[in-house]
Coordinates of N, CA, C and O in Angstrom, one line a residue:
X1 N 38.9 -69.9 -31.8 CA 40.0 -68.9 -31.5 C 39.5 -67.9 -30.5 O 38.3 -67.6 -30.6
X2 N 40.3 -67.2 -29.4 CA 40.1 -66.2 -28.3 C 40.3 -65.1 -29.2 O 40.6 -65.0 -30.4
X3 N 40.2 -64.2 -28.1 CA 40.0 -62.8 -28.9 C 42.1 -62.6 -28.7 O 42.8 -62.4 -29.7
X4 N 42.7 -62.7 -27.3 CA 44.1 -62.9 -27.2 C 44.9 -63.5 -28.2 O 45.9 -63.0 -28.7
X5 N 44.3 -65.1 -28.8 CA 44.9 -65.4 -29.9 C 45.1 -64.6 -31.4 O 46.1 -64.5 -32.1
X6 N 43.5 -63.9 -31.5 CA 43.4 -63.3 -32.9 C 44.1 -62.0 -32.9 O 44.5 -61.5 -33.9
X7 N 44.3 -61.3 -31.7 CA 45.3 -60.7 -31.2 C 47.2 -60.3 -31.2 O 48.1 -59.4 -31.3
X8 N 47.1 -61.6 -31.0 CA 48.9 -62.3 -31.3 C 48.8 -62.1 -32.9 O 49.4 -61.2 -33.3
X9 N 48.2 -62.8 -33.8 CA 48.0 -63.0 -35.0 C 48.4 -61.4 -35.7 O 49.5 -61.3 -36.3
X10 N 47.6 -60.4 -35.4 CA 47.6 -59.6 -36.1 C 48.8 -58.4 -35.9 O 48.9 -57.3 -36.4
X11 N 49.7 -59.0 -35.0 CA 50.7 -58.5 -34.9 C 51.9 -58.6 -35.8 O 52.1 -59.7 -36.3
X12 N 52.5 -57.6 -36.0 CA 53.5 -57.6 -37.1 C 53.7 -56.4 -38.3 O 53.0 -55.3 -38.0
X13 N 54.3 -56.4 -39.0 CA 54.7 -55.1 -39.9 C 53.7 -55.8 -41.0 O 53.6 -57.0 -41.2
X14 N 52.9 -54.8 -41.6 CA 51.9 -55.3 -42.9 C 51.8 -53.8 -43.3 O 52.0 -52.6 -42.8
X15 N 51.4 -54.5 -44.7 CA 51.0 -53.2 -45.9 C 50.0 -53.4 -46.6 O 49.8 -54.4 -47.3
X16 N 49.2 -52.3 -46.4 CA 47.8 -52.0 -46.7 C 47.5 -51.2 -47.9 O 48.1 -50.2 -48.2
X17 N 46.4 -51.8 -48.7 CA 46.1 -51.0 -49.9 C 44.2 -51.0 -50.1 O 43.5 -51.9 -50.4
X18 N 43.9 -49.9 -50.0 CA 42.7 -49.2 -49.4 C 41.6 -48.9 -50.6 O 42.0 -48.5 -51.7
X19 N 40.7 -49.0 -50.5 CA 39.5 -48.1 -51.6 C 38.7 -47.9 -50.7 O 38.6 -48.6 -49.7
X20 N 38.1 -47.0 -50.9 CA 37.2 -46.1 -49.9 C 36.1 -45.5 -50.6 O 36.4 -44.4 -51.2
X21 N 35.1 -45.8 -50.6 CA 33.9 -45.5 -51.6 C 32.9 -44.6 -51.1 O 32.3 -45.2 -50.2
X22 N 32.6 -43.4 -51.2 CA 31.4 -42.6 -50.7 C 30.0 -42.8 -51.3 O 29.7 -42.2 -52.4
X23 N 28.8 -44.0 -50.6 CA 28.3 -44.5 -51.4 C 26.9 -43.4 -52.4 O 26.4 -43.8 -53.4
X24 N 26.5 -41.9 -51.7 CA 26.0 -41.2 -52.1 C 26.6 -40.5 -52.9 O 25.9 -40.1 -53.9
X25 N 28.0 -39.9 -53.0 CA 28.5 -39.6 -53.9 C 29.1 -40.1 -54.8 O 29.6 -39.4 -55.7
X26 N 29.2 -42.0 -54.9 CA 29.4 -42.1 -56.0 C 31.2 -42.3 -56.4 O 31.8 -42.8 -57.3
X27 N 31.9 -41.2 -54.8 CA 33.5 -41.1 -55.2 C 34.4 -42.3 -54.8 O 34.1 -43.2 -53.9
X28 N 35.1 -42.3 -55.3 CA 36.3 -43.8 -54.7 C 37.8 -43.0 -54.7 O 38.4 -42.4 -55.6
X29 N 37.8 -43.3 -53.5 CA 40.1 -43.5 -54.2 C 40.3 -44.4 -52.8 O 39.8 -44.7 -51.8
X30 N 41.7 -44.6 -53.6 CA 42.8 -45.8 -53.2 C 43.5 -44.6 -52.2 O 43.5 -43.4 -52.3
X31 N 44.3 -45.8 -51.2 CA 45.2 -45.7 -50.5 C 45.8 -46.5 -50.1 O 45.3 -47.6 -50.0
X32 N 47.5 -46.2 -49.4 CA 47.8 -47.3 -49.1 C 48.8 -46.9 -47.3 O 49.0 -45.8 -46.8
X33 N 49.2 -48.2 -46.8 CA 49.5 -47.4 -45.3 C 50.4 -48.4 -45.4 O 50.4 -49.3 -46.2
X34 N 51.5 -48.1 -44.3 CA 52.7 -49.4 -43.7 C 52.4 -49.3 -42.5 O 52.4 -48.2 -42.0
X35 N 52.0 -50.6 -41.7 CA 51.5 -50.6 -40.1 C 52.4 -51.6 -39.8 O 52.7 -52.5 -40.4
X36 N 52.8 -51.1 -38.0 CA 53.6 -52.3 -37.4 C 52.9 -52.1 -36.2 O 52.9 -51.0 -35.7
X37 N 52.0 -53.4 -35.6 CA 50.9 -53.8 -34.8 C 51.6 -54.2 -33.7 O 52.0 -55.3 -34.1
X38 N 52.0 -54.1 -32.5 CA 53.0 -54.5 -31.3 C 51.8 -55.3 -30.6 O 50.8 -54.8 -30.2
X39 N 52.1 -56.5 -30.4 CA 51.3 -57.3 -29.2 C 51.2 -56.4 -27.9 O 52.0 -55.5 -28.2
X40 N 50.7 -56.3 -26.7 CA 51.0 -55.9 -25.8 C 50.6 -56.9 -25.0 O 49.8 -57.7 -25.5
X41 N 51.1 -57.2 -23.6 CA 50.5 -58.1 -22.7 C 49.5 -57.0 -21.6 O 49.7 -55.9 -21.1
X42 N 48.5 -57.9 -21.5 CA 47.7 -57.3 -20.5 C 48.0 -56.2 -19.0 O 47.4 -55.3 -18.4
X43 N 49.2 -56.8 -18.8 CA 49.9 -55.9 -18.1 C 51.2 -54.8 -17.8 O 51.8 -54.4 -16.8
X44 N 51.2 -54.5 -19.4 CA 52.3 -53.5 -19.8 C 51.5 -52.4 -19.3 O 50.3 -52.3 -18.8
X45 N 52.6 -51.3 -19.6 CA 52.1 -50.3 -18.6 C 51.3 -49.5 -20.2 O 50.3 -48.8 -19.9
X46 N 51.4 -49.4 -21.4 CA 50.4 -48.9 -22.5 C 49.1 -49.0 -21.6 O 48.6 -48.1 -21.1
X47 N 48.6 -50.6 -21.7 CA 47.4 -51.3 -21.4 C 47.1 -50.4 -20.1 O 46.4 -49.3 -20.1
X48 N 47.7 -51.0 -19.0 CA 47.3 -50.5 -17.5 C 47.0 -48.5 -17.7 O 46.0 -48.1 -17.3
X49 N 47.8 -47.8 -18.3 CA 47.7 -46.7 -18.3 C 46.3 -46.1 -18.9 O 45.8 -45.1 -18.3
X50 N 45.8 -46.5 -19.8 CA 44.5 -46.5 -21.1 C 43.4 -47.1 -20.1 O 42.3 -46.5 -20.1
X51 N 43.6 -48.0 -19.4 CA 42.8 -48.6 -18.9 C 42.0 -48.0 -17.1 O 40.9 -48.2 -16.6
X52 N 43.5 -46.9 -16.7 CA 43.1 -46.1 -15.9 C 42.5 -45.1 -16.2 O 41.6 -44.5 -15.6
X53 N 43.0 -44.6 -17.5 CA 41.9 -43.3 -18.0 C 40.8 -43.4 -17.8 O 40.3 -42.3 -17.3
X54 N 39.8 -44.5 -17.9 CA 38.7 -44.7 -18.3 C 38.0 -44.2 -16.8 O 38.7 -43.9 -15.8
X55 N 36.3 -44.1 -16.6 CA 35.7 -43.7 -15.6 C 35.2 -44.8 -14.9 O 35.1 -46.0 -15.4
X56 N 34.8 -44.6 -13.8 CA 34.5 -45.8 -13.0 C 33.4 -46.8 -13.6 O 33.3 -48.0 -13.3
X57 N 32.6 -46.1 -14.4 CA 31.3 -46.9 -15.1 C 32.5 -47.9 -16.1 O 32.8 -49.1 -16.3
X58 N 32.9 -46.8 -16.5 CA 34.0 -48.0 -17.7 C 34.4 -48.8 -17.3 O 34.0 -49.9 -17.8
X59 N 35.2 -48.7 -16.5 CA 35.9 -49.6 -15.4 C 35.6 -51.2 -15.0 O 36.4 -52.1 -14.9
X60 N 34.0 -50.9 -15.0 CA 33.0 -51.9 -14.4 C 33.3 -53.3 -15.7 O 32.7 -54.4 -15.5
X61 N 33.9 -53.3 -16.8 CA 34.1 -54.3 -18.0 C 35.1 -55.6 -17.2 O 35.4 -56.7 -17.8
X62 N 35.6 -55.2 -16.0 CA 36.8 -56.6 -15.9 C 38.0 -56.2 -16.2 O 38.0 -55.1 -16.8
X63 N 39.2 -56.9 -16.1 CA 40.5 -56.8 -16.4 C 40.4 -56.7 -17.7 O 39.3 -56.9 -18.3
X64 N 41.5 -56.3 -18.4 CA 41.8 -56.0 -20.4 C 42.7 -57.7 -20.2 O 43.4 -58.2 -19.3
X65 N 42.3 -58.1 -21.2 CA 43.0 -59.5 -22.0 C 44.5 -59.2 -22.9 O 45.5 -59.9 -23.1
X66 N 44.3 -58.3 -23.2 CA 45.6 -57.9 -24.1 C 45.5 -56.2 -24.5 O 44.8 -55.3 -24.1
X67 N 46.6 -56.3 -25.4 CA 46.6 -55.0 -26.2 C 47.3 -55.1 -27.6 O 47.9 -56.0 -28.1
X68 N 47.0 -54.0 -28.3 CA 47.5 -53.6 -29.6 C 47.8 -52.8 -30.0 O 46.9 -52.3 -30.7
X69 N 49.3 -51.9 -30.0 CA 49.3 -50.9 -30.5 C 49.8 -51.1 -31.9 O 50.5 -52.0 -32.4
X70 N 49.1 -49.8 -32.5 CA 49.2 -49.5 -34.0 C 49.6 -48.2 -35.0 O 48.9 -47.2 -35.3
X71 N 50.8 -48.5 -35.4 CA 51.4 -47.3 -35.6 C 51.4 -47.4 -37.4 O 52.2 -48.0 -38.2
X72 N 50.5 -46.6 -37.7 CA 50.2 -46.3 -39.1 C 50.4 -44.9 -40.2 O 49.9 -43.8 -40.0
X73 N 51.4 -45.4 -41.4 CA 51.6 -44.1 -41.6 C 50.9 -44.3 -43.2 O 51.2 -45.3 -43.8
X74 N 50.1 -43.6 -43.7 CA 49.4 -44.0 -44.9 C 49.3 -42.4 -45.7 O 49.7 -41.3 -45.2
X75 N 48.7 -42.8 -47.0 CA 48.3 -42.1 -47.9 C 47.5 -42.2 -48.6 O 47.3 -43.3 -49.2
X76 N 46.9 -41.1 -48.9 CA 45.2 -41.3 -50.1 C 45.7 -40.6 -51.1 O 46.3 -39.6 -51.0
X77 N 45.2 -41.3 -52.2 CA 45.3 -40.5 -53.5 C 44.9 -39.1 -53.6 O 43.8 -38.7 -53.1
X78 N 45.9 -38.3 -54.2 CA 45.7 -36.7 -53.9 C 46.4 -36.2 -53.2 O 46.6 -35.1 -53.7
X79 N 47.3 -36.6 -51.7 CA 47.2 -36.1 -50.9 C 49.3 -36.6 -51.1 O 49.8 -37.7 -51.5
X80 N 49.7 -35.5 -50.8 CA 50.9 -35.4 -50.9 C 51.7 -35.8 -49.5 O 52.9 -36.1 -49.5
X81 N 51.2 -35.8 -48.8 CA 52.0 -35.6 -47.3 C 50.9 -36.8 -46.4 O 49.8 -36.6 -46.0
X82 N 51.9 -37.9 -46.1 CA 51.3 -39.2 -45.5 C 50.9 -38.5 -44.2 O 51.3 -37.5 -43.6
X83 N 49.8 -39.6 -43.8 CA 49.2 -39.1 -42.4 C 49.5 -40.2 -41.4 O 49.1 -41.4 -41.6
X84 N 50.2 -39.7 -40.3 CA 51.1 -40.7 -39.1 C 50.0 -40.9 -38.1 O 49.4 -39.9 -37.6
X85 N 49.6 -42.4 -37.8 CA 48.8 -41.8 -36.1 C 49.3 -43.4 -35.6 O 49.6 -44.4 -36.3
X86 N 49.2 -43.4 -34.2 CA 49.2 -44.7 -33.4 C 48.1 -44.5 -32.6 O 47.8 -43.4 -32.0
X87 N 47.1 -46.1 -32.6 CA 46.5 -46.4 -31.7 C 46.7 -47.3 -30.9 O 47.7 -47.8 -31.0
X88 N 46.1 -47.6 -29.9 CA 45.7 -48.5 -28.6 C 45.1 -48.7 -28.3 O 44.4 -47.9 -27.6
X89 N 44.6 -50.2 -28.9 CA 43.3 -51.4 -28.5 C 43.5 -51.9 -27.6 O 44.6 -52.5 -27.5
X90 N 42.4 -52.2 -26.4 CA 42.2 -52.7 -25.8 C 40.8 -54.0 -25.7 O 39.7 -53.5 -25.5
X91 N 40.7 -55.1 -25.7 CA 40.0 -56.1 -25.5 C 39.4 -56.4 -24.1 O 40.3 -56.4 -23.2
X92 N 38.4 -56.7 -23.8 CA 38.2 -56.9 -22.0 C 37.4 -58.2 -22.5 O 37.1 -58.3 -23.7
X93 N 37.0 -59.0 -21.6 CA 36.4 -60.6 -21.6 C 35.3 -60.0 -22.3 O 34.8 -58.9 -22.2
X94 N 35.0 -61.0 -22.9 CA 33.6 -61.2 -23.6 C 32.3 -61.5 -22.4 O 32.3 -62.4 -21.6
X95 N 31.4 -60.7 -22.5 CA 30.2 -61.3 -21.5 C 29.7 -62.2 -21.9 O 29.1 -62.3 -23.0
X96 N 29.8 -63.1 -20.9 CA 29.2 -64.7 -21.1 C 27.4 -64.1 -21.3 O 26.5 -65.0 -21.7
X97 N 27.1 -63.0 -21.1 CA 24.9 -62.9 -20.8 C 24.9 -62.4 -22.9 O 23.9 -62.3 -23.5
X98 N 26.3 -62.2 -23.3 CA 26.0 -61.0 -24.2 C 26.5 -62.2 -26.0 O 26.7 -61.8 -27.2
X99 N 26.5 -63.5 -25.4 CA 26.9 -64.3 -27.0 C 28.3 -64.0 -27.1 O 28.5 -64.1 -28.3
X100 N 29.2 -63.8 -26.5 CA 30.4 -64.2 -27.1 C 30.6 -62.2 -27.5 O 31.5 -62.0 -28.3
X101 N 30.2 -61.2 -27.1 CA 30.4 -59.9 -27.3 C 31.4 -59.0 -26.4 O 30.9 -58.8 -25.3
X102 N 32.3 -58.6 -26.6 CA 33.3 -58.1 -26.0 C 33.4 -56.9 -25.7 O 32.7 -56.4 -26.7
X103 N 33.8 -55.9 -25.0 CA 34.3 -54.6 -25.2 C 35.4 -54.1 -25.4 O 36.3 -54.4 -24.7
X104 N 35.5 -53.4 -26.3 CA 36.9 -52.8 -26.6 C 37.2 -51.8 -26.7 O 36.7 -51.2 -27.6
X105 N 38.3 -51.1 -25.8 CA 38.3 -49.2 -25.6 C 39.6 -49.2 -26.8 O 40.1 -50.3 -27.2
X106 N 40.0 -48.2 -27.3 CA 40.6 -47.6 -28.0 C 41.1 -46.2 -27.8 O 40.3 -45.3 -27.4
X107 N 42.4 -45.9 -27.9 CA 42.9 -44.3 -28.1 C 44.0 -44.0 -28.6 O 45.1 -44.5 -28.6
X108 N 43.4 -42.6 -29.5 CA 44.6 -42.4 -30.1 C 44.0 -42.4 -31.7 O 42.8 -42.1 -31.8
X109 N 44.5 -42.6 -32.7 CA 44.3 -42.5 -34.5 C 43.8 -41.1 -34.7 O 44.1 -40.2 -33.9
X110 N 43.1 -41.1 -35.8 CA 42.8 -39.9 -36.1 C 42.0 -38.8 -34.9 O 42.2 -37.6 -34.7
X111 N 41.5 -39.5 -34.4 CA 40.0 -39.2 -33.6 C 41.2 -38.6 -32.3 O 40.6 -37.7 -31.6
X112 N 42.5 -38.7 -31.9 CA 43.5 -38.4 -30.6 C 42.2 -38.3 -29.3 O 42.3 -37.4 -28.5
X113 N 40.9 -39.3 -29.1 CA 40.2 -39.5 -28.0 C 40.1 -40.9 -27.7 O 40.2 -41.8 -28.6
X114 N 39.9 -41.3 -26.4 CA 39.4 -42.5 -25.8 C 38.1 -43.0 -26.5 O 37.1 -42.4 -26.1
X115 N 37.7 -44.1 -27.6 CA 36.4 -44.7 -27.8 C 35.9 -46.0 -26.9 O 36.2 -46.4 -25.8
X116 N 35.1 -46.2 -27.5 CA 34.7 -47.9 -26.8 C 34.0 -48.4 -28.1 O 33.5 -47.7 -29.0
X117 N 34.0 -49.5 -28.1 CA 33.0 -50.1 -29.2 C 33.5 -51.4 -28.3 O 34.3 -51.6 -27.5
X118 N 32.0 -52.5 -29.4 CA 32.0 -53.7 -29.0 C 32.8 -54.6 -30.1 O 33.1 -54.1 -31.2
X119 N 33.2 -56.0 -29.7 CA 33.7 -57.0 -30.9 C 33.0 -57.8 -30.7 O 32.2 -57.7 -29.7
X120 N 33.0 -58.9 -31.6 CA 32.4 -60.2 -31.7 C 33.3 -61.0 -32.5 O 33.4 -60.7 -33.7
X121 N 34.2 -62.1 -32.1 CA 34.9 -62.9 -32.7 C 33.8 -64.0 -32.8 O 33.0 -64.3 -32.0
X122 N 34.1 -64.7 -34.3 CA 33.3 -65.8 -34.3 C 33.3 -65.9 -35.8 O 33.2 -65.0 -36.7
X123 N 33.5 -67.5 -36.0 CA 34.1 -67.9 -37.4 C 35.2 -67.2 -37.4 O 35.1 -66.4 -38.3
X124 N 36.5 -67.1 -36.7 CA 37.7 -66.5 -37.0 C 37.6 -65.4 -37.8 O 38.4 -65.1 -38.7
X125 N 36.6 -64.6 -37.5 CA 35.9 -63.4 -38.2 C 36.0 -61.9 -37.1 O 35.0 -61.9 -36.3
X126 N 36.9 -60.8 -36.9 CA 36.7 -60.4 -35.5 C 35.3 -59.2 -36.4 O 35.0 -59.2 -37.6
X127 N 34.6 -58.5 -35.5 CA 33.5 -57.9 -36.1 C 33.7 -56.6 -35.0 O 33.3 -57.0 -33.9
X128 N 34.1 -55.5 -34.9 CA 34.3 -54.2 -34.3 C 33.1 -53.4 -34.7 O 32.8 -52.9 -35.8
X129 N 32.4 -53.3 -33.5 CA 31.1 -51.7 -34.0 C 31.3 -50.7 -32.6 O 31.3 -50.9 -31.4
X130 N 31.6 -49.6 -33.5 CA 31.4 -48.6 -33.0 C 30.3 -47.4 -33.1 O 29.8 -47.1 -34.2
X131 N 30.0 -47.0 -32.1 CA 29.1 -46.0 -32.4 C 29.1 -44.4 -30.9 O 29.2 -44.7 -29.7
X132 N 28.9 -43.4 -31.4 CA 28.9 -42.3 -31.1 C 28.0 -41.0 -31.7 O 27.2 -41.2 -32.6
X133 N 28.2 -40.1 -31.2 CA 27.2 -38.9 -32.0 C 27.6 -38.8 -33.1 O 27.0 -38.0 -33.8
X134 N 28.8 -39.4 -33.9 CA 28.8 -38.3 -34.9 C 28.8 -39.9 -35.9 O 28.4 -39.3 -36.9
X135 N 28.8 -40.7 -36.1 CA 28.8 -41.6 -36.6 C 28.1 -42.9 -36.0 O 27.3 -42.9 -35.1
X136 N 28.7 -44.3 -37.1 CA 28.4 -45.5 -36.5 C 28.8 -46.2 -37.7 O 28.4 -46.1 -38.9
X137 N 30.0 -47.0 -37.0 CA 30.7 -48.0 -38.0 C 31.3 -49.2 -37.9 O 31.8 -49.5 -36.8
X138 N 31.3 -49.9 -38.7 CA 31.6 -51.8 -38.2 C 32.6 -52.3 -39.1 O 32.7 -52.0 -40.3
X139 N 33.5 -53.0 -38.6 CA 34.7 -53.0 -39.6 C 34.9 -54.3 -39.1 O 34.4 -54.7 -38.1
X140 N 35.7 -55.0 -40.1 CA 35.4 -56.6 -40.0 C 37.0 -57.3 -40.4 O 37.6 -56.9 -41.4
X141 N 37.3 -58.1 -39.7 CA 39.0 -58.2 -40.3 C 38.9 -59.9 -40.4 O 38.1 -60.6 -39.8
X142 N 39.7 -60.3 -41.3 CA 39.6 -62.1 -40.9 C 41.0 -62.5 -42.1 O 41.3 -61.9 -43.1
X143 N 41.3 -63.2 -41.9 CA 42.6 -63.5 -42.2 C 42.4 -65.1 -43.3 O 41.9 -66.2 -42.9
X144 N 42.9 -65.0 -44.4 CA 43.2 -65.8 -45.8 C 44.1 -66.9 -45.3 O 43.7 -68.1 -45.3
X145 N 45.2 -66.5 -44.7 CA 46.2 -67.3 -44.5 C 47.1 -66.1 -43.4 O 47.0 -64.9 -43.2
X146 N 48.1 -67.2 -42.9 CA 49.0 -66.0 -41.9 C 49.7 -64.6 -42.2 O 50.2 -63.8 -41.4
X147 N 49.6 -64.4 -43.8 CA 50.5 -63.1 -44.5 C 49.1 -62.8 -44.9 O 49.2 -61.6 -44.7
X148 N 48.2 -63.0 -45.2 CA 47.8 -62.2 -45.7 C 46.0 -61.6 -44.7 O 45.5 -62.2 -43.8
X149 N 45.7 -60.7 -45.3 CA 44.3 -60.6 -44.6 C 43.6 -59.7 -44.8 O 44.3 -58.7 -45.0
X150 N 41.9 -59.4 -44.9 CA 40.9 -59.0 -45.3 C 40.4 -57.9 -44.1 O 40.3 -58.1 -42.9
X151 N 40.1 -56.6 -44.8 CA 39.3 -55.7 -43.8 C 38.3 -55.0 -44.7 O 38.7 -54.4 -45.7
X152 N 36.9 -55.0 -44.1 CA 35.6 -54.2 -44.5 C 35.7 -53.2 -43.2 O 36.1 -53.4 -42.1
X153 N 34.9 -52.1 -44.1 CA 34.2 -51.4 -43.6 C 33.0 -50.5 -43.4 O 32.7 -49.9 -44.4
X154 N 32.5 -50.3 -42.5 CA 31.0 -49.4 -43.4 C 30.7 -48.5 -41.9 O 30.5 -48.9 -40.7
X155 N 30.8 -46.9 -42.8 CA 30.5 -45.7 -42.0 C 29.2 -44.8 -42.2 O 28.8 -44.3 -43.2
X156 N 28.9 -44.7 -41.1 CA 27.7 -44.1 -41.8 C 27.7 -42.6 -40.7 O 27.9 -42.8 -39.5
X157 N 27.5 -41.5 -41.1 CA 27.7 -40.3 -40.6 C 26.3 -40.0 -39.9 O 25.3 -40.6 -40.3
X158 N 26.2 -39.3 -39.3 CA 24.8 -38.3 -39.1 C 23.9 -37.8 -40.0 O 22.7 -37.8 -40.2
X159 N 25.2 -37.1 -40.7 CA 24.3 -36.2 -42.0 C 23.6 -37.3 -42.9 O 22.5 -37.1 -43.4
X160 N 24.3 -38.5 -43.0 CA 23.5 -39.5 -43.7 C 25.0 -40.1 -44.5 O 25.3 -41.3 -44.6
X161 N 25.7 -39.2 -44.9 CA 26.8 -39.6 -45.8 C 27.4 -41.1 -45.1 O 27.7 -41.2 -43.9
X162 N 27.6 -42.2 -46.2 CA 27.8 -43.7 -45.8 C 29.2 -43.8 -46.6 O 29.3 -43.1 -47.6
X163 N 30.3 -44.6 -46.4 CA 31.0 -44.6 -46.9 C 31.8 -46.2 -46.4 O 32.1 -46.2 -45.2
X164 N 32.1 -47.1 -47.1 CA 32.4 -48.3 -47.7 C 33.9 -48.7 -48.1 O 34.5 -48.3 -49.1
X165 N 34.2 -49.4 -47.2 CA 36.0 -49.5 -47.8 C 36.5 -50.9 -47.5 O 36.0 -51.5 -46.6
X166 N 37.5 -51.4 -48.3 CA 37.8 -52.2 -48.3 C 39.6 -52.4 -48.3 O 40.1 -51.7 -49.2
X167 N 40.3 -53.0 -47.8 CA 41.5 -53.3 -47.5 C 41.9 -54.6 -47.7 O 41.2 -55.6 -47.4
X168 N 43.3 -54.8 -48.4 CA 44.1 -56.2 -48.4 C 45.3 -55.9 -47.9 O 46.0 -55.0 -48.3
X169 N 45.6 -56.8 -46.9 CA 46.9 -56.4 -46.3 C 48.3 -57.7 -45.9 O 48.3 -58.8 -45.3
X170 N 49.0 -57.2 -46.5 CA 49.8 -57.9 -46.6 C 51.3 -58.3 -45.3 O 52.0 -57.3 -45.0
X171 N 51.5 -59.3 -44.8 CA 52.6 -58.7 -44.0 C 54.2 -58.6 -44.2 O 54.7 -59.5 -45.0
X172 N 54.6 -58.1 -43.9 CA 55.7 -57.7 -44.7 C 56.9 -58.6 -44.2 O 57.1 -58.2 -43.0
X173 N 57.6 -59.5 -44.4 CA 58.2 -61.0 -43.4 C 57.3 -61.8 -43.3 O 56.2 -61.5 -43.1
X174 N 57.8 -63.2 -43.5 CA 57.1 -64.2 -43.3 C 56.3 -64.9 -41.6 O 56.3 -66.1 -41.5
X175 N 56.0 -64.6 -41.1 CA 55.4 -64.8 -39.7 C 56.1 -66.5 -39.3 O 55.6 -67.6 -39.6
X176 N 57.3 -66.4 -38.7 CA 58.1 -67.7 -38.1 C 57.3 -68.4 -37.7 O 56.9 -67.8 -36.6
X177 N 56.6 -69.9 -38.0 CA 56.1 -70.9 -37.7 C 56.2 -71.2 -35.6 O 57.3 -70.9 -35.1
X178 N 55.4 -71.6 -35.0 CA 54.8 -72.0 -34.0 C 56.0 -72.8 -33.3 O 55.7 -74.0 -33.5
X179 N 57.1 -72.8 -32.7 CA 57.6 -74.0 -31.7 C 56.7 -75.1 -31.2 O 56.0 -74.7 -30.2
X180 N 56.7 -75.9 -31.6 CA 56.2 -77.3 -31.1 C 56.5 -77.3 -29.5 O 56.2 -78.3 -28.8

């Protein structure tokens, strides 16, 4: 599977139910989110626009393959007032020197900044790490069947604080079978 295909896939209205574990402290709570994931084509103006922000070193990655925006409104236990954000993923070719390793910029979610991190699709497994000064985290998505599908995660802070989460997510409609 391409990184474009696993792409198409994860598009659609799904509903997420969250645990999030702070592994020094010991704490857990649940959460849950309603996400509707919009395909984009490589050449919508989201993609092309995200893709101009970037600086000329950024730049240097090749055309973007697709896009993904993600409009998520969730809640954590405790917390009375859901928290809204949309992102925009972007994928660029995988470097043939780098095993099948991709780049992928991001903006927008909590963070409202431009990231980068790398992917690695393989075993229909996508594998996202990110890293920056204030963290470093890898989150892993792969899919059961077409409704349903699996996400890890693992963050680890500066201070040291590591935190662990896991997701089942469900899509909300049945995903209309393939035209022959």
């Amino acid at each position: 599977m391409e990184i474009v295909n696993f792409f198409e896939k994860l598009a659609g209205r799904w509903f997420s139910q969250r645990t999030t574990h702070a592994l020094s402290t010991q704490q857990s709570k649940a959460g849950k989110s309603d996400l509707e994931v919009s395909f984009l084509a490589s050449d919508s103006a989201e993609v092309q626009t995200l893709c101009e922000s970037l600086s000329e070193s950024d730049q240097s990655s090749g055309a973007p393959l697709c896009g993904l925006q993600i409009q998520q409104s969730s809640t954590i236990e405790g917390d009375t007032k859901p928290s809204i954000s949309t992102t925009l993923m972007v994928p660029f070719a995988p470097d043939s020197s780098a095993s099948g390793h991709g780049k992928l910029v991001s903006s927008g979610g909590p963070s409202q900044r431009v990231q980068q991190s790398t992917y690695l699709l393989e075993d229909e497994v996508l594998t996202i790490v990110t890293e920056d000064d204030q963290a470093q985290s890898t989150e892993r998505v792969w899919f059961i069947n077409d409704n349903l599908r699996m996400r890890t995660g693992m963050m680890e802070l500066t201070d040291g604080l590591r935190i662990a989460s896991f997701c089942s997510e469900i899509r909300l409609g049945v995903k209309p079978p393939k035209a022959d």
